PDB file of C-alpha atoms in Angstrom:
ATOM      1  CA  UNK A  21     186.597   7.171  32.035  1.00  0.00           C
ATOM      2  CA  UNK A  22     189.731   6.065  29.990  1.00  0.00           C
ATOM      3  CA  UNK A  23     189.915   3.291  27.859  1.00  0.00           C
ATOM      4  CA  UNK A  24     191.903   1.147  29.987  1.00  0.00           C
ATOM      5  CA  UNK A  25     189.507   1.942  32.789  1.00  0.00           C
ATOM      6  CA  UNK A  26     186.956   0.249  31.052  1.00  0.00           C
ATOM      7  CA  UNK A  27     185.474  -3.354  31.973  1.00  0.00           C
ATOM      8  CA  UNK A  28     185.168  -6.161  29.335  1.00  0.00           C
ATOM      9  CA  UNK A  29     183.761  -9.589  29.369  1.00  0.00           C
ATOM     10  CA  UNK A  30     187.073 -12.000  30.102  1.00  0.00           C
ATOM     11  CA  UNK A  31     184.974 -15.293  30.110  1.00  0.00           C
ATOM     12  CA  UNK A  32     181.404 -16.556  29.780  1.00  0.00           C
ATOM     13  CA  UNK A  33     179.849 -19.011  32.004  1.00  0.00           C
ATOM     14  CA  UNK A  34     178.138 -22.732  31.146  1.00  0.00           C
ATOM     15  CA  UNK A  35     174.482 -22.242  30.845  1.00  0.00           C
ATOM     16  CA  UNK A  36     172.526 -24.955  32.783  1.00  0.00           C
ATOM     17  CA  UNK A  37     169.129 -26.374  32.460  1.00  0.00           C
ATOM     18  CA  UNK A  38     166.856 -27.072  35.024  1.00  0.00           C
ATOM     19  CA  UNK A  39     164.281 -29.746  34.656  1.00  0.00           C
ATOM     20  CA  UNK A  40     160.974 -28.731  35.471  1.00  0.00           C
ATOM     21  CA  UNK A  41     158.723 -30.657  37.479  1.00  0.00           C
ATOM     22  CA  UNK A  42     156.799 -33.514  36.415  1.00  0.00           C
ATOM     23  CA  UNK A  43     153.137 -32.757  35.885  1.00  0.00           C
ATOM     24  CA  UNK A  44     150.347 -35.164  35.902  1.00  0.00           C
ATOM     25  CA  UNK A  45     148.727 -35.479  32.395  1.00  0.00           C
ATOM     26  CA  UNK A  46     145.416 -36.939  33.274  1.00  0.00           C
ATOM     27  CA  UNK A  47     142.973 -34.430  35.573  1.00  0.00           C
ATOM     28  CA  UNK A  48     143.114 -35.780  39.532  1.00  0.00           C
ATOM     29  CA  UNK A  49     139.066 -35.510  39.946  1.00  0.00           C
ATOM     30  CA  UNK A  50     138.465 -37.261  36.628  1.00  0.00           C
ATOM     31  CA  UNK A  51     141.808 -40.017  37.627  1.00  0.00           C
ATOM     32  CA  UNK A  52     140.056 -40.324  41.299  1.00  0.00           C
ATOM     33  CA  UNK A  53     136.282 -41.350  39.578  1.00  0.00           C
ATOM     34  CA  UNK A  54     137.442 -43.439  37.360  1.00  0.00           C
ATOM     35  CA  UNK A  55     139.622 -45.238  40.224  1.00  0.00           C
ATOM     36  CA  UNK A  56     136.761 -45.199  42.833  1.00  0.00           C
ATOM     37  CA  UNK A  57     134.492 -46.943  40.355  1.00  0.00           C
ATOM     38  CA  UNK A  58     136.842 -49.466  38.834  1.00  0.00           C
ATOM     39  CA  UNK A  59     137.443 -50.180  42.720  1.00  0.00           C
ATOM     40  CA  UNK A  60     133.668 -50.724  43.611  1.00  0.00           C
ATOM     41  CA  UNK A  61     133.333 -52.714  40.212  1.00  0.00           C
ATOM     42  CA  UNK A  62     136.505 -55.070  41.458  1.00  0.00           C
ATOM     43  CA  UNK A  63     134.482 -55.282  45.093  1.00  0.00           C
ATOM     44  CA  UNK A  64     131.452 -56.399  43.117  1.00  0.00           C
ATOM     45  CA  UNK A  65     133.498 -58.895  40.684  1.00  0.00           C
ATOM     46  CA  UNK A  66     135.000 -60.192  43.955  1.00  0.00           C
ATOM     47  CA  UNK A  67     131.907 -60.771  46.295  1.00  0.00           C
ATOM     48  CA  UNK A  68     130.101 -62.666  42.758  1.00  0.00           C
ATOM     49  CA  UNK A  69     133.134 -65.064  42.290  1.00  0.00           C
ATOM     50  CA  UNK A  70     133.095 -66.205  45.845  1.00  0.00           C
ATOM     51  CA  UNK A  71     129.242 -66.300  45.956  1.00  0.00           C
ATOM     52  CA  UNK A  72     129.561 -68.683  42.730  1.00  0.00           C
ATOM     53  CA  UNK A  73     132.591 -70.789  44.272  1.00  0.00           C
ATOM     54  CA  UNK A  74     130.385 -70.937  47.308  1.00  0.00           C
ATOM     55  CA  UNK A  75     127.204 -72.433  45.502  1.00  0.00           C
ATOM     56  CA  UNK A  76     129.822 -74.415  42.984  1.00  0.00           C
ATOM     57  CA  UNK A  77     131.156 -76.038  46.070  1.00  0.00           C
ATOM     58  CA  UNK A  78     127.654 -76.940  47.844  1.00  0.00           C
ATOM     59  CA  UNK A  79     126.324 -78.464  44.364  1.00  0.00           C
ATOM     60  CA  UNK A  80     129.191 -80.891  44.071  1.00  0.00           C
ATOM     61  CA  UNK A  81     128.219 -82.339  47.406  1.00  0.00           C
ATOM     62  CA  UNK A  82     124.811 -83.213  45.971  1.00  0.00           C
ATOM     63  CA  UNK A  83     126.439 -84.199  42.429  1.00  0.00           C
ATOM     64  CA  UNK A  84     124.279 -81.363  40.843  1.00  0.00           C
ATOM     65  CA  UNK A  85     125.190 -78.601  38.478  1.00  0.00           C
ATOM     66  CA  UNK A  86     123.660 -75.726  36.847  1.00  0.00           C
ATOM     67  CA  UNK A  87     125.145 -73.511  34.225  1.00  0.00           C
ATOM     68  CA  UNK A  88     123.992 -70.114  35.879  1.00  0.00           C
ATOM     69  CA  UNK A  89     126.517 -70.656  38.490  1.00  0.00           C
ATOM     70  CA  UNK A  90     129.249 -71.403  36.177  1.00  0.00           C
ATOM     71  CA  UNK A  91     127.686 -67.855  34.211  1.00  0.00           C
ATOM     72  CA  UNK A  92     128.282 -66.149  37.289  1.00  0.00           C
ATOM     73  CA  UNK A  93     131.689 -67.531  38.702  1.00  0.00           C
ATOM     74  CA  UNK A  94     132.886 -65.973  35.115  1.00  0.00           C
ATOM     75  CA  UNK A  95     131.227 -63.068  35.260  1.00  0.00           C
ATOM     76  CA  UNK A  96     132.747 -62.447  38.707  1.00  0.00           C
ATOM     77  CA  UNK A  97     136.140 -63.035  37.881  1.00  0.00           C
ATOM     78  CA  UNK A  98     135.759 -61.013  34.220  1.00  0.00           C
ATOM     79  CA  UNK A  99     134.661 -57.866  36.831  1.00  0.00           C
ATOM     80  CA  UNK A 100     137.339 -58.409  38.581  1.00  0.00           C
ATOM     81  CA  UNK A 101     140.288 -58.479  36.681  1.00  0.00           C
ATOM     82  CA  UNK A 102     138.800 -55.723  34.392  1.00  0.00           C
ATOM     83  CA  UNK A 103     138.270 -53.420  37.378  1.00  0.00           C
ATOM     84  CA  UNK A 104     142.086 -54.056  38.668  1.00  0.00           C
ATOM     85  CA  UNK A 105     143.078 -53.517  34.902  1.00  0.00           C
ATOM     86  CA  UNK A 106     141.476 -50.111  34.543  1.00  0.00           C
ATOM     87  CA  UNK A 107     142.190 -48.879  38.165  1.00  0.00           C
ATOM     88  CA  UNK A 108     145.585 -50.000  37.819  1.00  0.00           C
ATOM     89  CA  UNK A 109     146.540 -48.057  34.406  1.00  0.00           C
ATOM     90  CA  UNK A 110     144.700 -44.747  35.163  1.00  0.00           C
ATOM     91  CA  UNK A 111     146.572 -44.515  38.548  1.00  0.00           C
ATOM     92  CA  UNK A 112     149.703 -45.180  36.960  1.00  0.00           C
ATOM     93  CA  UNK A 113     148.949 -43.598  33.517  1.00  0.00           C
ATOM     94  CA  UNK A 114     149.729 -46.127  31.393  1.00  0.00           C
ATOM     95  CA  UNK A 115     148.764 -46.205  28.089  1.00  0.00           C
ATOM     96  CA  UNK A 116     149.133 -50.013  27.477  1.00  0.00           C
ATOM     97  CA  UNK A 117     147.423 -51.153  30.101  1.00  0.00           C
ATOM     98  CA  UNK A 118     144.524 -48.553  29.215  1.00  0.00           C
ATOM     99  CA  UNK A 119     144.516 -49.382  25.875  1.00  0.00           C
ATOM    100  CA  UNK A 120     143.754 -52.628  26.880  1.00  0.00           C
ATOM    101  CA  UNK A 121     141.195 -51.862  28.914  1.00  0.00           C
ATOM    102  CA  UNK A 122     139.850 -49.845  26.353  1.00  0.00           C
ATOM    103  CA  UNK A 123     139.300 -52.635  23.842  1.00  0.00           C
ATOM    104  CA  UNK A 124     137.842 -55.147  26.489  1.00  0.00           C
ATOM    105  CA  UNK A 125     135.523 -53.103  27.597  1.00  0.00           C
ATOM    106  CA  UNK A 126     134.852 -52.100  23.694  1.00  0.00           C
ATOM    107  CA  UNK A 127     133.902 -56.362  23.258  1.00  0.00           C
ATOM    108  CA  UNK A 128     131.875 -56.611  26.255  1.00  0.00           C
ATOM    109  CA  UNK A 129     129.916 -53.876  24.856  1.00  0.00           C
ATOM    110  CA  UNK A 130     128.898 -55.598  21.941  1.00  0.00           C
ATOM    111  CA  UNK A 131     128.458 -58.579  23.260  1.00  0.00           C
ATOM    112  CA  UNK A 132     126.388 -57.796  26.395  1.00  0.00           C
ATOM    113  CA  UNK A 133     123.957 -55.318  23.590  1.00  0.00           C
ATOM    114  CA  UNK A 134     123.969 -58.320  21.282  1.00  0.00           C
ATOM    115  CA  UNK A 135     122.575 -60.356  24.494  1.00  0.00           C
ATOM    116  CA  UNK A 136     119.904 -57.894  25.423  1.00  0.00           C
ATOM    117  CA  UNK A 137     118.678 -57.394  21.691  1.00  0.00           C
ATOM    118  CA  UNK A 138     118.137 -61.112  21.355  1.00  0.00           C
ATOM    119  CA  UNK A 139     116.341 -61.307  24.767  1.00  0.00           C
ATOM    120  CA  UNK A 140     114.273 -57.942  24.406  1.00  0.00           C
ATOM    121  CA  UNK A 141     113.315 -59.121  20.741  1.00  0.00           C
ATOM    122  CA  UNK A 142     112.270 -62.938  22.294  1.00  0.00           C
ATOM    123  CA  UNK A 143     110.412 -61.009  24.955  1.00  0.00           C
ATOM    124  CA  UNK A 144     107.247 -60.990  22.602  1.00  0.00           C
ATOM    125  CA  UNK A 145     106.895 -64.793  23.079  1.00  0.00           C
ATOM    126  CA  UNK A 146     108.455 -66.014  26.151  1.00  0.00           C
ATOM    127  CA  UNK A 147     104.506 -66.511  27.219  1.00  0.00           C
ATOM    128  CA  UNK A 148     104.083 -68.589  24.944  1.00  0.00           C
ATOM    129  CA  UNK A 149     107.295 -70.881  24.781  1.00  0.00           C
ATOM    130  CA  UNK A 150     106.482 -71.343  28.842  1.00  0.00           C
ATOM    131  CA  UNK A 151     102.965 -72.185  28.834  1.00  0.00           C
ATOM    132  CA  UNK A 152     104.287 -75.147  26.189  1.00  0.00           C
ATOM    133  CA  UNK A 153     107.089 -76.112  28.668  1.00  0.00           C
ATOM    134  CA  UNK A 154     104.481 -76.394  31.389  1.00  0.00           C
ATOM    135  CA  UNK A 155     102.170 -78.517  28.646  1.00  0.00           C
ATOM    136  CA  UNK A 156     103.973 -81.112  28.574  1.00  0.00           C
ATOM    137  CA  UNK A 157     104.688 -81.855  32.023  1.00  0.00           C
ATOM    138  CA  UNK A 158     101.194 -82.937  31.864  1.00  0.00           C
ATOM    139  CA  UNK A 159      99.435 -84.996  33.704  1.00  0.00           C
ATOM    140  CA  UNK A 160     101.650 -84.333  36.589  1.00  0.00           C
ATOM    141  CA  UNK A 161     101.182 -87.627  38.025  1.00  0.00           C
ATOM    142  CA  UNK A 162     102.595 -88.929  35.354  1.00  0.00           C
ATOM    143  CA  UNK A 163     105.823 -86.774  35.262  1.00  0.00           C
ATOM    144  CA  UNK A 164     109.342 -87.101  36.216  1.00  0.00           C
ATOM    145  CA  UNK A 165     110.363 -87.179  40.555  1.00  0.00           C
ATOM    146  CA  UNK A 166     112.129 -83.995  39.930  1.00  0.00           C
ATOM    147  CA  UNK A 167     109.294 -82.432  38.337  1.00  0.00           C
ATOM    148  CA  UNK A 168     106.596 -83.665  40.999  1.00  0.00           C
ATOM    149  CA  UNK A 169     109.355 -82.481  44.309  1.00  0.00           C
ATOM    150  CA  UNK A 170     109.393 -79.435  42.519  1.00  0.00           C
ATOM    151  CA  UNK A 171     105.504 -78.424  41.975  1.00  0.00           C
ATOM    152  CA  UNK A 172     104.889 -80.308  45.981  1.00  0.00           C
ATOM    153  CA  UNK A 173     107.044 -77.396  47.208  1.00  0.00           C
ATOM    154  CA  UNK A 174     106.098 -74.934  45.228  1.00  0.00           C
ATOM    155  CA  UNK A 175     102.312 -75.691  46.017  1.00  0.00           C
ATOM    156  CA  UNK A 176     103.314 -75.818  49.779  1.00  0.00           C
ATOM    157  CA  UNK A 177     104.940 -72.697  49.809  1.00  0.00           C
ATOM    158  CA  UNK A 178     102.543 -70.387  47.302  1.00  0.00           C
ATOM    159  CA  UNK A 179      99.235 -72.382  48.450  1.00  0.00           C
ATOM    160  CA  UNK A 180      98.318 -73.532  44.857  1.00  0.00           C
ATOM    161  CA  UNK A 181      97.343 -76.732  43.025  1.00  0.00           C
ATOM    162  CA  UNK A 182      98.423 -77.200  39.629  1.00  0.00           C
ATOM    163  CA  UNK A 183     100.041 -75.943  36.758  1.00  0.00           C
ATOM    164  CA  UNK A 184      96.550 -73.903  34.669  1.00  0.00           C
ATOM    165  CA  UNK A 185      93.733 -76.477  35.130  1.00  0.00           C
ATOM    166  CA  UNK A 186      94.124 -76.837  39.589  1.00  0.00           C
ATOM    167  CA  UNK A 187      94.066 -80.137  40.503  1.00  0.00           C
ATOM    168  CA  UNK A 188      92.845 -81.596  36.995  1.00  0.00           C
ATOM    169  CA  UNK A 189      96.496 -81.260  35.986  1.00  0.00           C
ATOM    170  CA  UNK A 190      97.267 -84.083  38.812  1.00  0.00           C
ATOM    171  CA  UNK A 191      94.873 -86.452  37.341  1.00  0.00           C
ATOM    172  CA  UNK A 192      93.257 -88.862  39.670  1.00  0.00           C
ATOM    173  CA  UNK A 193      96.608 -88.687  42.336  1.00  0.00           C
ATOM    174  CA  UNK A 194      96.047 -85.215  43.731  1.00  0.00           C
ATOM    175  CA  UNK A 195      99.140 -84.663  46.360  1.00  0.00           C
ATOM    176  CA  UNK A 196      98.995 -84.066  50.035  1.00  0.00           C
ATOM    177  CA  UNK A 197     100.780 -80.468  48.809  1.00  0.00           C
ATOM    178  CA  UNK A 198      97.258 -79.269  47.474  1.00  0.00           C
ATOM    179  CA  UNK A 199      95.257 -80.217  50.454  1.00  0.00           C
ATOM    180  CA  UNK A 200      93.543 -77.050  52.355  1.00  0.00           C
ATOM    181  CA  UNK A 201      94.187 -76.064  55.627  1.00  0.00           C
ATOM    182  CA  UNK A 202      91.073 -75.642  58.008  1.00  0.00           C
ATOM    183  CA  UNK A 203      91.565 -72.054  58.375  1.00  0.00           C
ATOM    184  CA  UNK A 204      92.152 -71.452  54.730  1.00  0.00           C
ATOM    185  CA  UNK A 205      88.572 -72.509  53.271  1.00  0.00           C
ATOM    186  CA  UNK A 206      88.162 -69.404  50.885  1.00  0.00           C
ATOM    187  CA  UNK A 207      91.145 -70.298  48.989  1.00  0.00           C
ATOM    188  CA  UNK A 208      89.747 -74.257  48.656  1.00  0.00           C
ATOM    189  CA  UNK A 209      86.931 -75.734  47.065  1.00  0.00           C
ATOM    190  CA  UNK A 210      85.649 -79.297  47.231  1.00  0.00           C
ATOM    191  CA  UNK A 211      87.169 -82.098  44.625  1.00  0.00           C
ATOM    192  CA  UNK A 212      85.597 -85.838  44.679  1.00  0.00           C
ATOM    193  CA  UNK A 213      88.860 -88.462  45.035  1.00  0.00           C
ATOM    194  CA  UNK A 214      88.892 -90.627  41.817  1.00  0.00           C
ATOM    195  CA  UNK A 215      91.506 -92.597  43.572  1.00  0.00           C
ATOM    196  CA  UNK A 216      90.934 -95.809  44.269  1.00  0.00           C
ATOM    197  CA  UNK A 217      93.434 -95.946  47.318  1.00  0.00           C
ATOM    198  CA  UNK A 218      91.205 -92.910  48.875  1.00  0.00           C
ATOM    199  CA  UNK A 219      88.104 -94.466  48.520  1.00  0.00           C
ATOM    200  CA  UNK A 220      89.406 -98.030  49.709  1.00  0.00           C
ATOM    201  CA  UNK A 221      89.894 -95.870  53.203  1.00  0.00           C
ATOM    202  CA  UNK A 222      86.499 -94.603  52.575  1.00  0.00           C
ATOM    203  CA  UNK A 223      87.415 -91.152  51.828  1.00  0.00           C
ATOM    204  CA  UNK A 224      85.379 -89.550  49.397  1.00  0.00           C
ATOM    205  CA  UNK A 225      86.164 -85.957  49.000  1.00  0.00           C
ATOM    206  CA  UNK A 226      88.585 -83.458  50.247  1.00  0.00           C
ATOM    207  CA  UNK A 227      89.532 -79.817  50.239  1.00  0.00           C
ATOM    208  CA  UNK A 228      92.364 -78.554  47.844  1.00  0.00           C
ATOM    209  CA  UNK A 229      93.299 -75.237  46.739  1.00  0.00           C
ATOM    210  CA  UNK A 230      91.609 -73.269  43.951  1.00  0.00           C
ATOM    211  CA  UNK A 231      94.290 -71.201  42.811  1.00  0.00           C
ATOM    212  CA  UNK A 232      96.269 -72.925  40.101  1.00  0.00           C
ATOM    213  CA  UNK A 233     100.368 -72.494  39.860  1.00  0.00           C
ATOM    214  CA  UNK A 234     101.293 -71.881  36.522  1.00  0.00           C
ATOM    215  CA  UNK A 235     100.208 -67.978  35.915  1.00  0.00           C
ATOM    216  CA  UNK A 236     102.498 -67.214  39.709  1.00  0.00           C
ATOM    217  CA  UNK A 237     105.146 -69.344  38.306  1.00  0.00           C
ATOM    218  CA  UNK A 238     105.146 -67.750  34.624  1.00  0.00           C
ATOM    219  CA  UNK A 239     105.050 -64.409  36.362  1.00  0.00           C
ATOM    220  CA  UNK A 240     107.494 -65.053  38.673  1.00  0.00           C
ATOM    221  CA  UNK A 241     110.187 -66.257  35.046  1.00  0.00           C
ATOM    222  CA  UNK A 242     108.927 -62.824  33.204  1.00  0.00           C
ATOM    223  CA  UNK A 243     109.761 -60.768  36.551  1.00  0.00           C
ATOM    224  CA  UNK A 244     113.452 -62.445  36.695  1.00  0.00           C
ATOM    225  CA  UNK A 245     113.839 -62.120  32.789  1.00  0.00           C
ATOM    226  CA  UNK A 246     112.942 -59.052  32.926  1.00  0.00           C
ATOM    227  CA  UNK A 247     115.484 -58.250  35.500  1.00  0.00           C
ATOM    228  CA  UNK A 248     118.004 -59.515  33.645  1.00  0.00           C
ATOM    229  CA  UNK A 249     117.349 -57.745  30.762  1.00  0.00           C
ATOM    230  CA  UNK A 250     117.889 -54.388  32.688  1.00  0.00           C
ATOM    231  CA  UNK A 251     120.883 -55.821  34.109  1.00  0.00           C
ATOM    232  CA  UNK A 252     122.362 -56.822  30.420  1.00  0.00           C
ATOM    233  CA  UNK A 253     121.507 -52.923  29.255  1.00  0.00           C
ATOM    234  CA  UNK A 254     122.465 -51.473  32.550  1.00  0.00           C
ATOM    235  CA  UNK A 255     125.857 -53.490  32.693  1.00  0.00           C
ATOM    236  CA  UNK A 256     126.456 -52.301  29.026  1.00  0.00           C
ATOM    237  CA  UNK A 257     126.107 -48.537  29.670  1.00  0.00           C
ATOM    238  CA  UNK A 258     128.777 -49.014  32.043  1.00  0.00           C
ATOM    239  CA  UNK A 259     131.156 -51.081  30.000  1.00  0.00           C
ATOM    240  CA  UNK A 260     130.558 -48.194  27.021  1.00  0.00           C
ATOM    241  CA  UNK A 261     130.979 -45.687  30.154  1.00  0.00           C
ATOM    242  CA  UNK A 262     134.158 -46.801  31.005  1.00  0.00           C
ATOM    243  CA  UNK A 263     135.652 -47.604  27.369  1.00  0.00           C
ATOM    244  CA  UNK A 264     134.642 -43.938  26.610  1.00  0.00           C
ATOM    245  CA  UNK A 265     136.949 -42.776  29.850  1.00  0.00           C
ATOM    246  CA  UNK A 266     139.458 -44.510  29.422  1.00  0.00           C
ATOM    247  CA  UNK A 267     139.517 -43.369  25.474  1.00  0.00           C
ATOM    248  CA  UNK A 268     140.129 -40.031  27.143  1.00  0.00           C
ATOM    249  CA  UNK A 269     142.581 -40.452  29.248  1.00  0.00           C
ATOM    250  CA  UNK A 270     144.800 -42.114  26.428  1.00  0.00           C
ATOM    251  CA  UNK A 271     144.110 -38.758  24.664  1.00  0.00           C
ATOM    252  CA  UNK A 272     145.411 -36.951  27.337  1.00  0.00           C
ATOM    253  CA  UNK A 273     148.528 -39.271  28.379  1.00  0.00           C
ATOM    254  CA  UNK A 274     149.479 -39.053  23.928  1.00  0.00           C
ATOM    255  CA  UNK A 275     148.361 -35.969  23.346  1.00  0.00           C
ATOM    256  CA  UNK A 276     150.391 -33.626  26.060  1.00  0.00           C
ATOM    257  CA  UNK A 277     153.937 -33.476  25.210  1.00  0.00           C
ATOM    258  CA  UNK A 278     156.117 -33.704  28.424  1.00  0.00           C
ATOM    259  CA  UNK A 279     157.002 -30.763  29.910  1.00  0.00           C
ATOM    260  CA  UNK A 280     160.690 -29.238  28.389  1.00  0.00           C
ATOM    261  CA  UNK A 281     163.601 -28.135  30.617  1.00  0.00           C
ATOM    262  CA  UNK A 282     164.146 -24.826  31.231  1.00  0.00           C
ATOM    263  CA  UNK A 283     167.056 -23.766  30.820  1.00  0.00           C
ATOM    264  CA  UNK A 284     168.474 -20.401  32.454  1.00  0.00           C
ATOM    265  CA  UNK A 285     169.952 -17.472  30.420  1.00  0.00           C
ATOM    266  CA  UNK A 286     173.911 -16.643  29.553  1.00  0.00           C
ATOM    267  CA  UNK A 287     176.132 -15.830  32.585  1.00  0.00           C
ATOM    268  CA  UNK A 288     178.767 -13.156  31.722  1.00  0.00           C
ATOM    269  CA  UNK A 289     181.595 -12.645  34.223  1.00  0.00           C
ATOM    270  CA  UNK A 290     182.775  -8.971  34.871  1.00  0.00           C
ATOM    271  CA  UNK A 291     186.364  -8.746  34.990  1.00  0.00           C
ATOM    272  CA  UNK A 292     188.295  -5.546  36.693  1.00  0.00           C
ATOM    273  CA  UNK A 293     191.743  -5.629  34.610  1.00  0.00           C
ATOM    274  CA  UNK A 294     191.306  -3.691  30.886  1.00  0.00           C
ATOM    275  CA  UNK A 295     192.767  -5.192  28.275  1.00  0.00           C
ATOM    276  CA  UNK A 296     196.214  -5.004  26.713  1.00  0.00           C
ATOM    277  CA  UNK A 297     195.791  -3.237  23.907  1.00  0.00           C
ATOM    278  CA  UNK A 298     199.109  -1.492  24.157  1.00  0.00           C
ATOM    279  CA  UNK A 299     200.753  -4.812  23.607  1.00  0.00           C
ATOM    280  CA  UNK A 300     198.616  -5.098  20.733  1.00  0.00           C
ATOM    281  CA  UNK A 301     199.951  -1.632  19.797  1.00  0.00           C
ATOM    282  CA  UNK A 302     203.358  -2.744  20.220  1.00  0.00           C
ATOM    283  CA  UNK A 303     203.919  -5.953  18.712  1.00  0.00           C
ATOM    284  CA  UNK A 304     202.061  -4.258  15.590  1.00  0.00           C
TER     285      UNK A 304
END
C-alpha cells in the first residue's frame, strides 16, 4: 500500500461525559427501620397528646388541675415532633435535619438517665416518706373533705377501713364506707360505736372491715413508681438507640463522596483522502 493510499486522522471528536446515576448513600433496610420506628414513635407521641388534651379539657370543667397531665401533653408533643424530625431527614437524607435529631435525642438521653438515677437512688426510702404522708392525715375524721372523699371510695372499692391502725385511724366517726356487708363477715370484725350520735339511736356496735388501707395503697404507689422507673430507662435506651442511628447515617451521607461522571474515551474520525504531501514537496 502506497503512501498516499494510506488513512490518517483528519479531525478528532468532543469527548462527552455521562453522568452516572444517583445512588442512595444510606442502606434501604437500615433507612426503612429507622423510618418505621420514628413512624410508630410519632403514632405514640400523637395518641399521648390527644389523651392529655382530652383529660386537660375534662379538668377545666371541674376547675381542677394536675401536673401529670401537663407532663404528658409535653411528652406527647416532644414524641411527636422528634419522630417527624428523624423520619423526615433519613428519608430525605439530610444531614441538617439529622444532625438535629441527633443532638435532641443526645439531651433527652441525659436527662431522662438523670431522672431515673434520682428515682432508682430515692427508691430505698419511698416507704418511708409515704407511711409519713399517710401520718399525718391522722385522725381521719379530723382531715381535709378531699382527703375523707378520697379514703370513702377507696374503702368502698378495695373493702378496707383505714389507713394502718383499721378503723382506729377514724377515731370515734367511723364512715358508712367501712361498714361490712352481710355476706362478707370473714373480712369484718366487731367495733363498739364511741359516737354519741350512734348510741343516741341506740346502736351500740357494728361490723366494719378488718383489713386496713394503707399497705394496698403504698403498694399500689411502689407498683406505679416502679413502672415508671422502667419506663424512664426503657424510654432512654431508645432515645440513645436512635441518636446512635442517626450518628450513622450522617457518617454515611459525609463520608461517601458522590458518585463522578464518567466520561467516554477519544473519538478519532477515519478519513479516506491521504494527505498532500506533494504540495508540501512543492512549495518546499
Amino acid at each position: 500500500m502506497g503512501m498516499q493510499d494510506r488513512p490518517t486522522v483528519s479531525r478528532f471528536s468532543v469527548s462527552v461525559r455521562k453522568a452516572a446515576p444517583k445512588m442512595a448513600k444510606i442502606n434501604p433496610c437500615f433507612r426503612r427501620i429507622f423510618v418505621f420506628f420514628n413512624v410508630l414513635f410519632a403514632i405514640f407521641g400523637a395518641v399521648a397528646l390527644g389523651l392529655g388534651l382530652l383529660v386537660h379539657i375534662q379538668l377545666d370543667e371541674h376547675e381542677d388541675k394536675f401536673s401529670a397531665v401537663i407532663v404528658l401533653v409535653v411528652f406527647g408533643a416532644v414524641t411527636f415532633v422528634l419522630a417527624v424530625l428523624g423520619a423526615y431527614g433519613a428519608q430525605k437524607e439530610n444531614t441538617n435535619v439529622l444532625i438535629a435529631f441527633f443532638v435532641f435525642m443526645c439531651v433527652g438521653t441525659i436527662v431522662l438517665l438523670r431522672i431515673a438515677i434520682v428515682m432508682a437512688i430515692s427508691h430505698q426510702g419511698l416507704t418511708l416518706v409515704i407511711k409519713e404522708e399517710f401520718n399525718k392525715a391522722v385522725p381521719l375524721d379530723e382531715a381535709s373533705g378531699d382527703i375523707k372523699t378520697t379514703m370513702d371510695y377507696i374503702q368502698k372499692q378495695a373493702k378496707c377501713c383505714g389507713l394502718f391502725n383499721g378503723h382506729q385511724d377514724w377515731g370515734d366517726h367511723v364512715p358508712e364506707s367501712c361498714d361490712c356487708g352481710s355476706d362478707e363477715t370473714e373480712q369484718c370484725h366487731k367495733i363498739h360505736s364511741r359516737n354519741p350520735y350512734m348510741q343516741v339511736l341506740g346502736v351500740q356496735s357494728k361490723m366494719v372491715y378488718s383489713k386496713s388501707c394503707g399497705s394496698m395503697m403504698m403498694e399500689y404507689i411502689i407498683l406505679v413508681f416502679d413502672v415508671t422507673l422502667g419506663l424512664l430507662f426503657g424510654f432512654a435506651a431508645l432515645a440513645l438507640l436512635g441518636g446512635v442511628m442517626s450518628l450513622a447515617m450522617i457518617i454515611c451521607i459525609t463520608a461517601i463522596p458522590r458518585p463522578k461522571s464518567i466520561s467516554t474515551p477519544p473519538i478519532f474520525a477515519i478519513s479516506p483522502h491521504p494527505p498532500k504531501y506533494s504540495e508540501l514537496i512543492a512549495s518546499a
